Amino acid sequence: MSQFDYDLFVIGAGSGGVRAARMSASMGARVAVAEARYLGGTCVNVGCVPKKLFSYAAHFTENFHDAASFGWDVSHGPIDWPRLRDNKTREIERLNGIYGNILKNANVDLINGHAHFVDEHTVDVNGKHYRAERILIAVGGWPYIPDVPGKEHAISSNELFYLDELPEHATVVGGGYIATEFAGILNGLGVKVTQIYRRSLFLRGFDEEIRGHLAEEMRLRGIELRFNENVTAIEKTADGLQLQLESGGVLNTGAVLYATGRQPLLEGLGLENTRVALNEQGFIAVSDTFQTAAPSIYALGDVIGGMELTPVALAEGMNLARRLYGGIDQAMDYEYIPTAIFCQPNIGTVGYSEEQAREKFGDISVFTSQFKHLKHTLTENPSKVFLKLIVDKASDRVVGVHMLGDDAGELIQGFAVAIKAGATKAVFDATIGIHPTVAEEFVTMREASR
Ligand code: FAD
């Protein structure tokens, strides 16, 4: 009889943990997963899914506005926030149930409770010890709010999903994709929004031109963007909050949302009882086979840093299961991972930004196009779509596709397949467009614009 209760014990039933647990079990491993909070993890409960639902809700404002030019007289009052929030919560609860069934049907034992390491083969949950040949850490991350005086008055994305009521004015602090998405969502839901970011332009790491155009589009929609600015203190006032600003002024607001990064959720995990080591950024250090410094312990998903996206955590979970129990030893490929920002309008992107491509490939061609969406030609909506292709001149390979415009995420997913397959500019040029669409522009960009 085995000295272990399980072949694999997974800590965290989020994107990466559930995928690794379920796939490992399907390959014959005896698997348990411990979950302290909610089935499905961040993505399902306080991340991608509820955020996208809110983003859909926020888009209606623009559609209501444009409808008149198409002959529809639509009148609408302010959003019924409790209805949206509670409908969202009901859907999340349904998904929680689905995740429970997925684990049950895969013969994975679900253990509700906070897990911590006793030693490198033993985990404690609710005072009970479980021994496993291998243990996977898939505990994800948690919002980080810097130590600003009055930070107890700030909220993170976690709380935003459950607000009692929407404020008249909200301040979003941060310049990453979560901050930028929430600025757009709140604005679309009828809240006056100021976004504050300490650097000169948000969305560092994305293509600079796209970032610049997004800033214009957000301002057009009434969002106040304050770059090179920061909050130095938060004070409660009779009718809300007052923010002290680094530039010297004050800003009165109803709520302040900090989206200033996320940290791995390691508190109380008992890593001190193992040899698991952290990297310089504080994430769990792993080899390219997701093994930590303790040979029986693995880690993946947000807790190891990197791109911190659900499909990446899923792919890592799949990769590990196949490696450990399927006999497939294949390195994870992190190149050309597409991603979207569900800001307003959306950004969709795959491959290198112009800045990154210049550094990596040297000689590149850049093709851009900016135009009014056909849908907006009847309306007074001044919004413009912006598209960008980046080509490595030496190989003719398209190494970057970027879009700012409605449904950019949907559209870029398709191009990501072509880019992953190594499509060249000649292949793009030989592809017939679908008319009239926004996407056809990507296959008709003939002249390098610079
Ligand atoms: P998680 O999904 O965070 O799961 C970790 C789980 O472990 C949690 O359920 C937690 O409760 C549990 N846990 C932690 N510690 C313990 C313990 N000691 N014992 C037991 N259980 C424990 N990604 C996208 O791809 N697209 C998006 O649009 C997107 N939007 C996002 C929006 C927001 C607001 C946020 C916060 C994130 C978003 N993400 C998005 C990122 C995505 O949610 C994460 O990359 C993904 O959830 C990471 O999966 P994971 O398995 O590493 O961790």
Short mmCIF file of C-alpha atoms and ligand atoms in Angstrom, two decimals:
data_model
loop_
_atom_site.label_atom_id
_atom_site.label_comp_id
_atom_site.label_asym_id
_atom_site.label_seq_id
_atom_site.Cartn_x
_atom_site.Cartn_y
_atom_site.Cartn_z
CA MET A 1 0.00 0.00 0.00
CA SER A 2 1.22 3.49 -0.87
CA GLN A 3 2.69 5.60 1.91
CA PHE A 4 0.77 8.52 0.40
CA ASP A 5 -2.94 9.42 0.52
CA TYR A 6 -2.65 11.00 -2.94
CA ASP A 7 -0.33 11.07 -5.94
CA LEU A 8 -1.00 14.80 -6.33
CA PHE A 9 -2.34 17.29 -3.82
CA VAL A 10 -3.28 20.63 -5.38
CA ILE A 11 -3.54 23.77 -3.26
CA GLY A 12 -6.02 26.16 -4.88
CA ALA A 13 -9.03 25.39 -7.09
CA GLY A 14 -8.50 28.28 -9.49
CA SER A 15 -7.76 28.20 -13.22
CA GLY A 16 -4.41 26.42 -12.99
CA GLY A 17 -5.18 24.16 -10.03
CA VAL A 18 -8.46 22.79 -11.38
CA ARG A 19 -6.97 22.11 -14.81
CA ALA A 20 -3.92 20.34 -13.37
CA ALA A 21 -6.09 18.32 -10.92
CA ARG A 22 -8.65 17.23 -13.45
CA MET A 23 -6.16 16.34 -16.18
CA SER A 24 -3.91 14.44 -13.76
CA ALA A 25 -6.89 12.46 -12.46
CA SER A 26 -7.98 11.65 -16.01
CA MET A 27 -4.53 10.14 -16.57
CA GLY A 28 -4.94 7.85 -13.59
CA ALA A 29 -3.46 9.86 -10.70
CA ARG A 30 -5.16 9.93 -7.28
CA VAL A 31 -5.77 13.66 -6.79
CA ALA A 32 -7.15 16.01 -4.14
CA VAL A 33 -7.56 19.77 -4.31
CA ALA A 34 -7.92 22.11 -1.35
CA GLU A 35 -9.78 25.39 -1.77
CA ALA A 36 -9.98 28.04 0.92
CA ARG A 37 -12.42 30.49 -0.63
CA TYR A 38 -14.22 29.94 -3.92
CA LEU A 39 -14.29 27.30 -6.63
CA GLY A 40 -12.90 28.54 -9.92
CA GLY A 41 -10.50 30.99 -8.26
CA THR A 42 -9.94 34.61 -9.20
CA CYS A 43 -11.04 34.38 -12.81
CA VAL A 44 -14.50 33.05 -12.07
CA ASN A 45 -15.21 34.94 -8.85
CA VAL A 46 -13.44 38.30 -8.86
CA GLY A 47 -11.65 38.44 -12.21
CA CYS A 48 -12.23 37.81 -15.90
CA VAL A 49 -15.83 36.59 -15.83
CA PRO A 50 -17.59 39.16 -13.59
CA LYS A 51 -15.44 41.90 -15.11
CA LYS A 52 -16.48 40.98 -18.64
CA LEU A 53 -20.14 40.89 -17.57
CA PHE A 54 -19.75 44.42 -16.16
CA SER A 55 -17.94 45.45 -19.33
CA TYR A 56 -20.92 44.30 -21.43
CA ALA A 57 -23.20 46.34 -19.16
CA ALA A 58 -20.99 49.40 -19.56
CA HIS A 59 -21.06 49.20 -23.37
CA PHE A 60 -24.81 49.78 -23.45
CA THR A 61 -24.38 53.50 -22.73
CA GLU A 62 -22.62 54.06 -26.03
CA ASN A 63 -25.12 51.90 -27.88
CA PHE A 64 -28.07 53.80 -26.37
CA HIS A 65 -26.46 57.00 -27.52
CA ASP A 66 -25.76 55.79 -31.06
CA ALA A 67 -29.20 54.19 -31.43
CA ALA A 68 -30.92 57.51 -32.24
CA SER A 69 -28.95 57.93 -35.48
CA PHE A 70 -30.19 54.54 -36.59
CA GLY A 71 -33.79 55.58 -36.01
CA TRP A 72 -34.30 54.15 -32.54
CA ASP A 73 -35.51 56.41 -29.79
CA VAL A 74 -34.29 54.77 -26.64
CA SER A 75 -34.70 56.41 -23.30
CA HIS A 76 -32.97 55.08 -20.25
CA GLY A 77 -32.52 56.04 -16.62
CA PRO A 78 -29.48 55.36 -14.47
CA ILE A 79 -28.31 51.77 -14.22
CA ASP A 80 -29.98 49.57 -11.64
CA TRP A 81 -26.67 48.58 -10.07
CA PRO A 82 -28.03 46.08 -7.51
CA ARG A 83 -29.77 44.24 -10.35
CA LEU A 84 -26.58 44.00 -12.42
CA ARG A 85 -24.45 43.07 -9.38
CA ASP A 86 -26.86 40.40 -8.15
CA ASN A 87 -27.46 38.90 -11.60
CA LYS A 88 -23.68 38.68 -11.94
CA THR A 89 -23.38 37.02 -8.53
CA ARG A 90 -26.04 34.46 -9.42
CA GLU A 91 -24.14 33.55 -12.58
CA ILE A 92 -20.90 33.21 -10.60
CA GLU A 93 -22.64 30.90 -8.13
CA ARG A 94 -23.82 28.77 -11.04
CA LEU A 95 -20.24 28.55 -12.29
CA ASN A 96 -19.01 27.61 -8.78
CA GLY A 97 -21.38 24.66 -8.95
CA ILE A 98 -20.10 23.66 -12.38
CA TYR A 99 -16.53 23.66 -11.11
CA GLY A 100 -17.59 21.43 -8.21
CA ASN A 101 -19.13 18.98 -10.68
CA ILE A 102 -16.07 19.06 -12.94
CA LEU A 103 -13.91 17.96 -10.01
CA LYS A 104 -16.41 15.37 -8.82
CA ASN A 105 -16.82 13.85 -12.29
CA ALA A 106 -13.04 13.70 -12.65
CA ASN A 107 -12.79 11.78 -9.33
CA VAL A 108 -10.84 14.57 -7.67
CA ASP A 109 -11.43 14.89 -3.92
CA LEU A 110 -12.35 18.45 -3.02
CA ILE A 111 -11.31 19.55 0.47
CA ASN A 112 -12.77 22.86 1.62
CA GLY A 113 -10.36 24.88 3.74
CA HIS A 114 -7.07 26.71 3.91
CA ALA A 115 -4.08 24.45 3.25
CA HIS A 116 -0.61 24.84 4.66
CA PHE A 117 2.56 22.81 4.42
CA VAL A 118 3.62 20.63 7.33
CA ASP A 119 6.53 19.25 5.33
CA GLU A 120 7.38 18.65 1.68
CA HIS A 121 4.93 15.73 1.39
CA THR A 122 2.31 16.77 3.95
CA VAL A 123 -0.42 19.39 3.88
CA ASP A 124 -2.70 20.38 6.75
CA VAL A 125 -6.30 21.43 6.03
CA ASN A 126 -8.61 22.12 8.98
CA GLY A 127 -6.25 20.21 11.30
CA LYS A 128 -6.22 17.06 9.17
CA HIS A 129 -2.98 15.92 7.53
CA TYR A 130 -2.83 14.71 3.95
CA ARG A 131 0.28 13.04 2.54
CA ALA A 132 1.03 13.23 -1.16
CA GLU A 133 3.87 12.16 -3.43
CA ARG A 134 3.66 15.55 -5.14
CA ILE A 135 2.10 18.84 -4.10
CA LEU A 136 1.13 21.62 -6.50
CA ILE A 137 0.91 25.23 -5.34
CA ALA A 138 -1.70 27.06 -7.45
CA VAL A 139 -2.78 29.69 -4.93
CA GLY A 140 -2.87 32.67 -7.30
CA GLY A 141 -2.54 36.27 -6.20
CA TRP A 142 -4.20 39.03 -4.19
CA PRO A 143 -4.54 42.79 -4.85
CA TYR A 144 -1.70 44.91 -3.56
CA ILE A 145 -2.49 48.37 -2.16
CA PRO A 146 0.55 50.50 -1.31
CA ASP A 147 0.99 51.90 2.18
CA VAL A 148 -0.69 55.26 1.72
CA PRO A 149 -2.18 56.94 4.81
CA GLY A 150 -5.91 56.19 4.86
CA LYS A 151 -5.56 53.06 2.72
CA GLU A 152 -8.31 51.44 4.78
CA HIS A 153 -10.75 53.67 2.87
CA ALA A 154 -9.58 52.32 -0.49
CA ILE A 155 -11.12 49.31 -2.21
CA SER A 156 -9.60 46.75 -4.56
CA SER A 157 -11.19 44.96 -7.50
CA ASN A 158 -12.35 42.28 -5.03
CA GLU A 159 -14.71 44.72 -3.29
CA LEU A 160 -15.79 46.52 -6.43
CA PHE A 161 -17.67 43.45 -7.59
CA TYR A 162 -19.88 43.63 -4.50
CA LEU A 163 -20.35 47.39 -3.88
CA ASP A 164 -23.61 48.33 -2.15
CA GLU A 165 -24.05 51.30 -4.42
CA LEU A 166 -22.19 53.07 -7.19
CA PRO A 167 -20.65 56.42 -6.25
CA GLU A 168 -21.25 59.54 -8.31
CA HIS A 169 -17.51 59.93 -8.78
CA ALA A 170 -14.81 57.29 -8.49
CA THR A 171 -11.05 57.48 -8.65
CA VAL A 172 -9.08 54.60 -10.08
CA VAL A 173 -5.44 54.48 -9.06
CA GLY A 174 -3.12 52.45 -11.27
CA GLY A 175 -2.04 52.11 -14.87
CA GLY A 176 -2.27 48.40 -15.57
CA TYR A 177 -4.97 46.63 -17.55
CA ILE A 178 -7.23 46.06 -14.54
CA ALA A 179 -7.20 49.76 -13.58
CA THR A 180 -7.84 50.81 -17.16
CA GLU A 181 -10.68 48.33 -17.62
CA PHE A 182 -12.40 49.46 -14.44
CA ALA A 183 -12.06 53.12 -15.40
CA GLY A 184 -14.00 52.28 -18.58
CA ILE A 185 -16.52 50.05 -16.85
CA LEU A 186 -17.38 52.59 -14.15
CA ASN A 187 -17.60 55.37 -16.70
CA GLY A 188 -19.92 53.26 -18.86
CA LEU A 189 -22.11 52.55 -15.83
CA GLY A 190 -22.62 56.28 -15.36
CA VAL A 191 -19.96 57.07 -12.74
CA LYS A 192 -17.70 60.11 -13.29
CA VAL A 193 -14.19 58.68 -13.33
CA THR A 194 -10.69 60.00 -12.72
CA GLN A 195 -7.82 57.59 -13.37
CA ILE A 196 -4.55 58.46 -11.67
CA TYR A 197 -1.25 56.92 -12.70
CA ARG A 198 2.22 57.82 -11.49
CA ARG A 199 3.98 57.44 -14.88
CA SER A 200 3.52 59.40 -18.09
CA LEU A 201 1.27 56.87 -19.85
CA PHE A 202 -0.64 53.78 -18.74
CA LEU A 203 -0.37 50.13 -19.95
CA ARG A 204 3.40 49.82 -19.87
CA GLY A 205 4.58 46.95 -22.06
CA PHE A 206 1.81 47.35 -24.63
CA ASP A 207 2.43 49.11 -27.96
CA GLU A 208 3.01 52.80 -27.27
CA GLU A 209 0.91 54.07 -30.17
CA ILE A 210 -2.05 51.95 -29.08
CA ARG A 211 -1.66 53.27 -25.52
CA GLY A 212 -1.69 56.84 -26.79
CA HIS A 213 -4.79 56.31 -28.92
CA LEU A 214 -6.57 54.63 -26.03
CA ALA A 215 -5.88 57.66 -23.83
CA GLU A 216 -7.54 59.88 -26.49
CA GLU A 217 -10.53 57.53 -26.77
CA MET A 218 -11.01 57.39 -23.01
CA ARG A 219 -10.89 61.17 -22.75
CA LEU A 220 -13.48 61.39 -25.56
CA ARG A 221 -15.73 59.24 -23.41
CA GLY A 222 -15.40 61.66 -20.52
CA ILE A 223 -12.81 59.89 -18.37
CA GLU A 224 -10.34 62.21 -16.71
CA LEU A 225 -6.83 60.80 -17.03
CA ARG A 226 -4.18 62.22 -14.75
CA PHE A 227 -0.74 60.86 -15.55
CA ASN A 228 2.45 61.71 -13.61
CA GLU A 229 0.25 61.96 -10.55
CA ASN A 230 -0.21 59.98 -7.36
CA VAL A 231 -2.30 59.90 -4.20
CA THR A 232 -0.37 60.70 -1.03
CA ALA A 233 -3.22 60.36 1.51
CA ILE A 234 -6.88 59.38 1.67
CA GLU A 235 -9.18 61.11 4.16
CA LYS A 236 -12.79 60.41 4.97
CA THR A 237 -15.07 63.45 4.73
CA ALA A 238 -18.76 64.00 5.54
CA ASP A 239 -19.81 63.16 1.97
CA GLY A 240 -17.11 60.84 0.69
CA LEU A 241 -13.34 60.83 0.43
CA GLN A 242 -10.72 63.48 -0.13
CA LEU A 243 -7.51 62.47 -1.86
CA GLN A 244 -4.31 64.43 -1.30
CA LEU A 245 -2.39 64.50 -4.54
CA GLU A 246 1.35 64.46 -5.09
CA SER A 247 1.03 67.56 -7.31
CA GLY A 248 -0.34 69.43 -4.30
CA GLY A 249 -4.05 69.55 -5.05
CA VAL A 250 -6.94 67.57 -3.61
CA LEU A 251 -9.59 65.47 -5.29
CA ASN A 252 -13.00 64.81 -3.79
CA THR A 253 -14.38 61.44 -4.74
CA GLY A 254 -16.96 58.89 -3.70
CA ALA A 255 -14.71 55.84 -3.85
CA VAL A 256 -11.09 55.10 -4.58
CA LEU A 257 -10.22 51.85 -6.33
CA TYR A 258 -6.61 50.76 -6.15
CA ALA A 259 -5.55 48.50 -8.99
CA THR A 260 -1.84 48.80 -8.36
CA GLY A 261 -0.72 45.24 -8.93
CA ARG A 262 -1.16 41.83 -7.38
CA GLN A 263 1.03 39.79 -5.09
CA PRO A 264 1.30 36.01 -4.76
CA LEU A 265 -0.99 34.72 -2.01
CA LEU A 266 1.62 33.07 0.22
CA GLU A 267 0.51 34.14 3.69
CA GLY A 268 -0.06 31.21 6.02
CA LEU A 269 0.99 28.69 3.38
CA GLY A 270 3.79 27.32 5.57
CA LEU A 271 6.49 27.63 2.93
CA GLU A 272 8.97 27.95 5.80
CA ASN A 273 8.43 24.21 6.37
CA THR A 274 9.74 23.48 2.88
CA ARG A 275 12.72 24.38 0.70
CA VAL A 276 10.47 26.29 -1.75
CA ALA A 277 12.27 29.52 -2.70
CA LEU A 278 11.01 32.82 -4.07
CA ASN A 279 12.47 34.80 -6.98
CA GLU A 280 13.53 38.46 -6.78
CA GLN A 281 10.00 39.68 -7.48
CA GLY A 282 8.58 37.59 -4.62
CA PHE A 283 6.93 34.93 -6.81
CA ILE A 284 7.62 31.22 -6.32
CA ALA A 285 10.74 30.31 -8.27
CA VAL A 286 10.25 27.31 -10.58
CA SER A 287 12.21 25.51 -13.28
CA ASP A 288 10.77 25.32 -16.78
CA THR A 289 9.02 22.13 -15.65
CA PHE A 290 7.27 24.04 -12.81
CA GLN A 291 9.35 22.31 -10.14
CA THR A 292 10.27 24.41 -7.10
CA ALA A 293 13.48 24.14 -5.09
CA ALA A 294 11.75 21.31 -3.19
CA PRO A 295 11.64 18.43 -5.72
CA SER A 296 8.22 17.11 -4.65
CA ILE A 297 6.58 20.55 -4.85
CA TYR A 298 5.44 22.29 -8.05
CA ALA A 299 3.91 25.70 -8.67
CA LEU A 300 2.15 27.39 -11.58
CA GLY A 301 -0.26 30.17 -12.52
CA ASP A 302 -0.20 33.67 -11.03
CA VAL A 303 1.88 32.52 -8.05
CA ILE A 304 4.92 32.12 -10.34
CA GLY A 305 4.43 35.53 -12.00
CA GLY A 306 4.81 35.87 -15.75
CA MET A 307 1.80 36.84 -17.84
CA GLU A 308 -0.79 36.23 -15.10
CA LEU A 309 -3.64 35.30 -17.41
CA THR A 310 -6.19 32.52 -17.11
CA PRO A 311 -5.36 30.76 -20.40
CA VAL A 312 -1.69 30.75 -19.37
CA ALA A 313 -2.50 29.15 -15.99
CA LEU A 314 -4.71 26.60 -17.80
CA ALA A 315 -1.96 25.75 -20.28
CA GLU A 316 0.58 25.40 -17.49
CA GLY A 317 -1.78 23.09 -15.57
CA MET A 318 -2.25 20.96 -18.67
CA ASN A 319 1.47 20.94 -19.40
CA LEU A 320 2.31 19.77 -15.88
CA ALA A 321 -0.34 17.02 -15.82
CA ARG A 322 0.85 15.67 -19.17
CA ARG A 323 4.45 15.77 -18.01
CA LEU A 324 3.84 14.07 -14.64
CA TYR A 325 1.19 11.51 -15.58
CA GLY A 326 0.96 11.43 -19.38
CA GLY A 327 4.59 10.91 -20.32
CA ILE A 328 4.60 14.03 -22.52
CA ASP A 329 7.65 16.16 -21.90
CA GLN A 330 7.00 19.34 -23.85
CA ALA A 331 8.20 22.80 -22.83
CA MET A 332 5.56 25.52 -22.35
CA ASP A 333 5.68 27.99 -25.21
CA TYR A 334 5.12 31.55 -24.04
CA GLU A 335 5.68 33.29 -27.38
CA TYR A 336 2.77 34.90 -29.24
CA ILE A 337 0.23 34.65 -26.44
CA PRO A 338 -2.67 36.91 -27.45
CA THR A 339 -4.38 39.09 -24.91
CA ALA A 340 -7.14 41.66 -24.69
CA ILE A 341 -7.86 44.64 -22.52
CA PHE A 342 -11.58 45.09 -22.06
CA CYS A 343 -11.31 48.84 -21.82
CA GLN A 344 -13.54 51.08 -23.92
CA PRO A 345 -12.89 50.56 -26.77
CA ASN A 346 -11.14 47.19 -26.42
CA ILE A 347 -7.50 46.50 -27.14
CA GLY A 348 -6.54 43.17 -28.68
CA THR A 349 -2.93 42.28 -29.20
CA VAL A 350 -0.68 39.40 -30.17
CA GLY A 351 3.08 39.39 -30.54
CA TYR A 352 5.55 42.19 -30.19
CA SER A 353 4.90 45.90 -29.75
CA GLU A 354 6.74 48.20 -32.16
CA GLU A 355 9.25 49.03 -29.43
CA GLN A 356 9.88 45.36 -28.54
CA ALA A 357 10.06 44.32 -32.21
CA ARG A 358 12.67 47.00 -33.02
CA GLU A 359 14.79 45.69 -30.19
CA LYS A 360 14.37 42.02 -31.06
CA PHE A 361 14.36 42.04 -34.87
CA GLY A 362 16.06 45.36 -35.71
CA ASP A 363 14.71 45.94 -39.19
CA ILE A 364 10.90 46.01 -39.16
CA SER A 365 8.05 47.42 -41.23
CA VAL A 366 5.14 49.03 -39.46
CA PHE A 367 1.70 49.30 -41.04
CA THR A 368 -1.02 51.36 -39.39
CA SER A 369 -4.55 52.37 -40.19
CA GLN A 370 -6.92 54.64 -38.32
CA PHE A 371 -10.48 55.13 -39.47
CA LYS A 372 -14.07 55.66 -38.45
CA HIS A 373 -15.93 52.40 -37.97
CA LEU A 374 -18.73 52.02 -40.55
CA LYS A 375 -21.10 51.66 -37.61
CA HIS A 376 -20.23 55.18 -36.48
CA THR A 377 -20.64 56.89 -39.87
CA LEU A 378 -24.33 57.56 -39.19
CA THR A 379 -23.68 58.72 -35.65
CA GLU A 380 -21.85 61.59 -34.07
CA ASN A 381 -19.61 59.19 -32.25
CA PRO A 382 -16.07 60.48 -32.92
CA SER A 383 -14.42 57.19 -31.93
CA LYS A 384 -11.85 55.74 -34.33
CA VAL A 385 -10.50 52.25 -34.82
CA PHE A 386 -6.70 51.91 -34.84
CA LEU A 387 -4.93 48.90 -36.35
CA LYS A 388 -1.25 48.08 -36.47
CA LEU A 389 0.82 45.32 -38.06
CA ILE A 390 4.49 44.78 -37.39
CA VAL A 391 6.59 42.76 -39.80
CA ASP A 392 10.11 41.42 -39.40
CA LYS A 393 11.72 42.50 -42.69
CA ALA A 394 14.26 39.70 -42.82
CA SER A 395 11.71 36.87 -42.67
CA ASP A 396 8.60 38.79 -43.82
CA ARG A 397 6.92 37.24 -40.76
CA VAL A 398 4.15 39.23 -39.07
CA VAL A 399 5.38 39.52 -35.50
CA GLY A 400 2.80 41.87 -34.02
CA VAL A 401 -0.92 42.52 -34.58
CA HIS A 402 -2.56 45.21 -32.48
CA MET A 403 -6.02 46.68 -32.49
CA LEU A 404 -7.93 49.35 -30.63
CA GLY A 405 -11.63 49.08 -31.39
CA ASP A 406 -14.85 47.25 -30.63
CA ASP A 407 -14.49 43.51 -30.03
CA ALA A 408 -10.72 43.63 -30.57
CA GLY A 409 -10.29 40.56 -28.36
CA GLU A 410 -12.63 38.47 -30.53
CA LEU A 411 -10.87 39.56 -33.68
CA ILE A 412 -7.28 39.19 -32.54
CA GLN A 413 -7.87 35.61 -31.36
CA GLY A 414 -8.20 34.55 -35.01
CA PHE A 415 -5.09 36.43 -36.07
CA ALA A 416 -3.21 34.81 -33.18
CA VAL A 417 -3.59 31.43 -34.89
CA ALA A 418 -2.05 32.82 -38.06
CA ILE A 419 0.78 34.49 -36.17
CA LYS A 420 1.50 31.34 -34.17
CA ALA A 421 1.61 29.41 -37.43
CA GLY A 422 4.25 31.86 -38.69
CA ALA A 423 2.16 33.77 -41.25
CA THR A 424 4.15 36.20 -43.36
CA LYS A 425 3.03 39.56 -44.69
CA ALA A 426 2.78 37.88 -48.11
CA VAL A 427 0.22 35.46 -46.63
CA PHE A 428 -1.73 38.37 -45.15
CA ASP A 429 -1.65 40.08 -48.57
CA ALA A 430 -2.83 36.92 -50.34
CA THR A 431 -5.79 36.58 -47.95
CA ILE A 432 -9.08 37.92 -49.25
CA GLY A 433 -10.89 40.26 -46.89
CA ILE A 434 -14.45 40.01 -45.60
CA HIS A 435 -16.31 43.12 -46.63
CA PRO A 436 -17.37 45.35 -45.00
CA THR A 437 -15.60 44.63 -41.75
CA VAL A 438 -12.96 46.27 -39.61
CA ALA A 439 -10.82 43.12 -39.78
CA GLU A 440 -10.45 43.25 -43.57
CA GLU A 441 -8.12 46.22 -43.12
CA PHE A 442 -5.54 43.84 -41.68
CA VAL A 443 -5.25 42.07 -45.05
CA THR A 444 -5.27 45.20 -47.17
CA MET A 445 -2.43 47.14 -45.56
CA ARG A 446 -0.17 47.37 -48.59
CA GLU A 447 2.25 50.23 -48.04
CA ALA A 448 4.49 50.55 -45.04
CA SER A 449 3.35 53.77 -43.46
CA ARG A 450 6.81 54.46 -42.11
P1 FAD B 1 -6.42 31.77 -8.99
O1 FAD B 1 -7.43 31.72 -10.06
O2 FAD B 1 -6.26 33.04 -8.25
O3 FAD B 1 -6.79 30.60 -7.98
C1 FAD B 1 -6.13 30.41 -6.77
C2 FAD B 1 -7.06 29.73 -5.80
O4 FAD B 1 -6.31 29.27 -4.69
C3 FAD B 1 -8.12 30.67 -5.23
O5 FAD B 1 -9.39 30.11 -5.40
C4 FAD B 1 -7.76 30.80 -3.75
O6 FAD B 1 -8.87 30.96 -2.92
C5 FAD B 1 -7.06 29.48 -3.50
N1 FAD B 1 -6.12 29.50 -2.38
C6 FAD B 1 -5.14 30.42 -2.14
N2 FAD B 1 -4.43 30.06 -1.06
C7 FAD B 1 -4.93 28.88 -0.62
C8 FAD B 1 -4.60 28.01 0.45
N3 FAD B 1 -3.56 28.25 1.25
N4 FAD B 1 -5.37 26.89 0.63
C9 FAD B 1 -6.40 26.62 -0.21
N5 FAD B 1 -6.75 27.41 -1.25
C10 FAD B 1 -6.02 28.53 -1.45
N6 FAD B 1 -7.07 36.88 -16.95
C11 FAD B 1 -7.44 36.73 -18.25
O7 FAD B 1 -6.91 35.84 -18.94
N7 FAD B 1 -8.37 37.54 -18.82
C12 FAD B 1 -8.98 38.52 -18.12
O8 FAD B 1 -9.83 39.23 -18.66
C13 FAD B 1 -8.64 38.68 -16.76
N8 FAD B 1 -9.23 39.64 -16.01
C14 FAD B 1 -8.92 39.77 -14.70
C15 FAD B 1 -9.56 40.75 -13.96
C16 FAD B 1 -9.26 40.92 -12.63
C17 FAD B 1 -9.99 41.99 -11.85
C18 FAD B 1 -8.31 40.07 -12.02
C19 FAD B 1 -7.98 40.25 -10.57
C20 FAD B 1 -7.66 39.10 -12.74
C21 FAD B 1 -7.96 38.93 -14.09
N9 FAD B 1 -7.32 37.97 -14.88
C22 FAD B 1 -7.65 37.83 -16.20
C23 FAD B 1 -6.25 37.13 -14.33
C24 FAD B 1 -6.75 35.73 -13.96
O9 FAD B 1 -7.86 35.83 -13.11
C25 FAD B 1 -5.61 34.96 -13.31
O10 FAD B 1 -4.49 34.97 -14.15
C26 FAD B 1 -6.00 33.50 -13.03
O11 FAD B 1 -7.13 33.42 -12.22
C27 FAD B 1 -4.80 32.79 -12.35
O12 FAD B 1 -5.15 31.48 -12.02
P2 FAD B 1 -4.42 30.73 -10.83
O13 FAD B 1 -4.90 29.31 -10.91
O14 FAD B 1 -2.99 30.98 -10.85
O15 FAD B 1 -4.97 31.40 -9.50
#
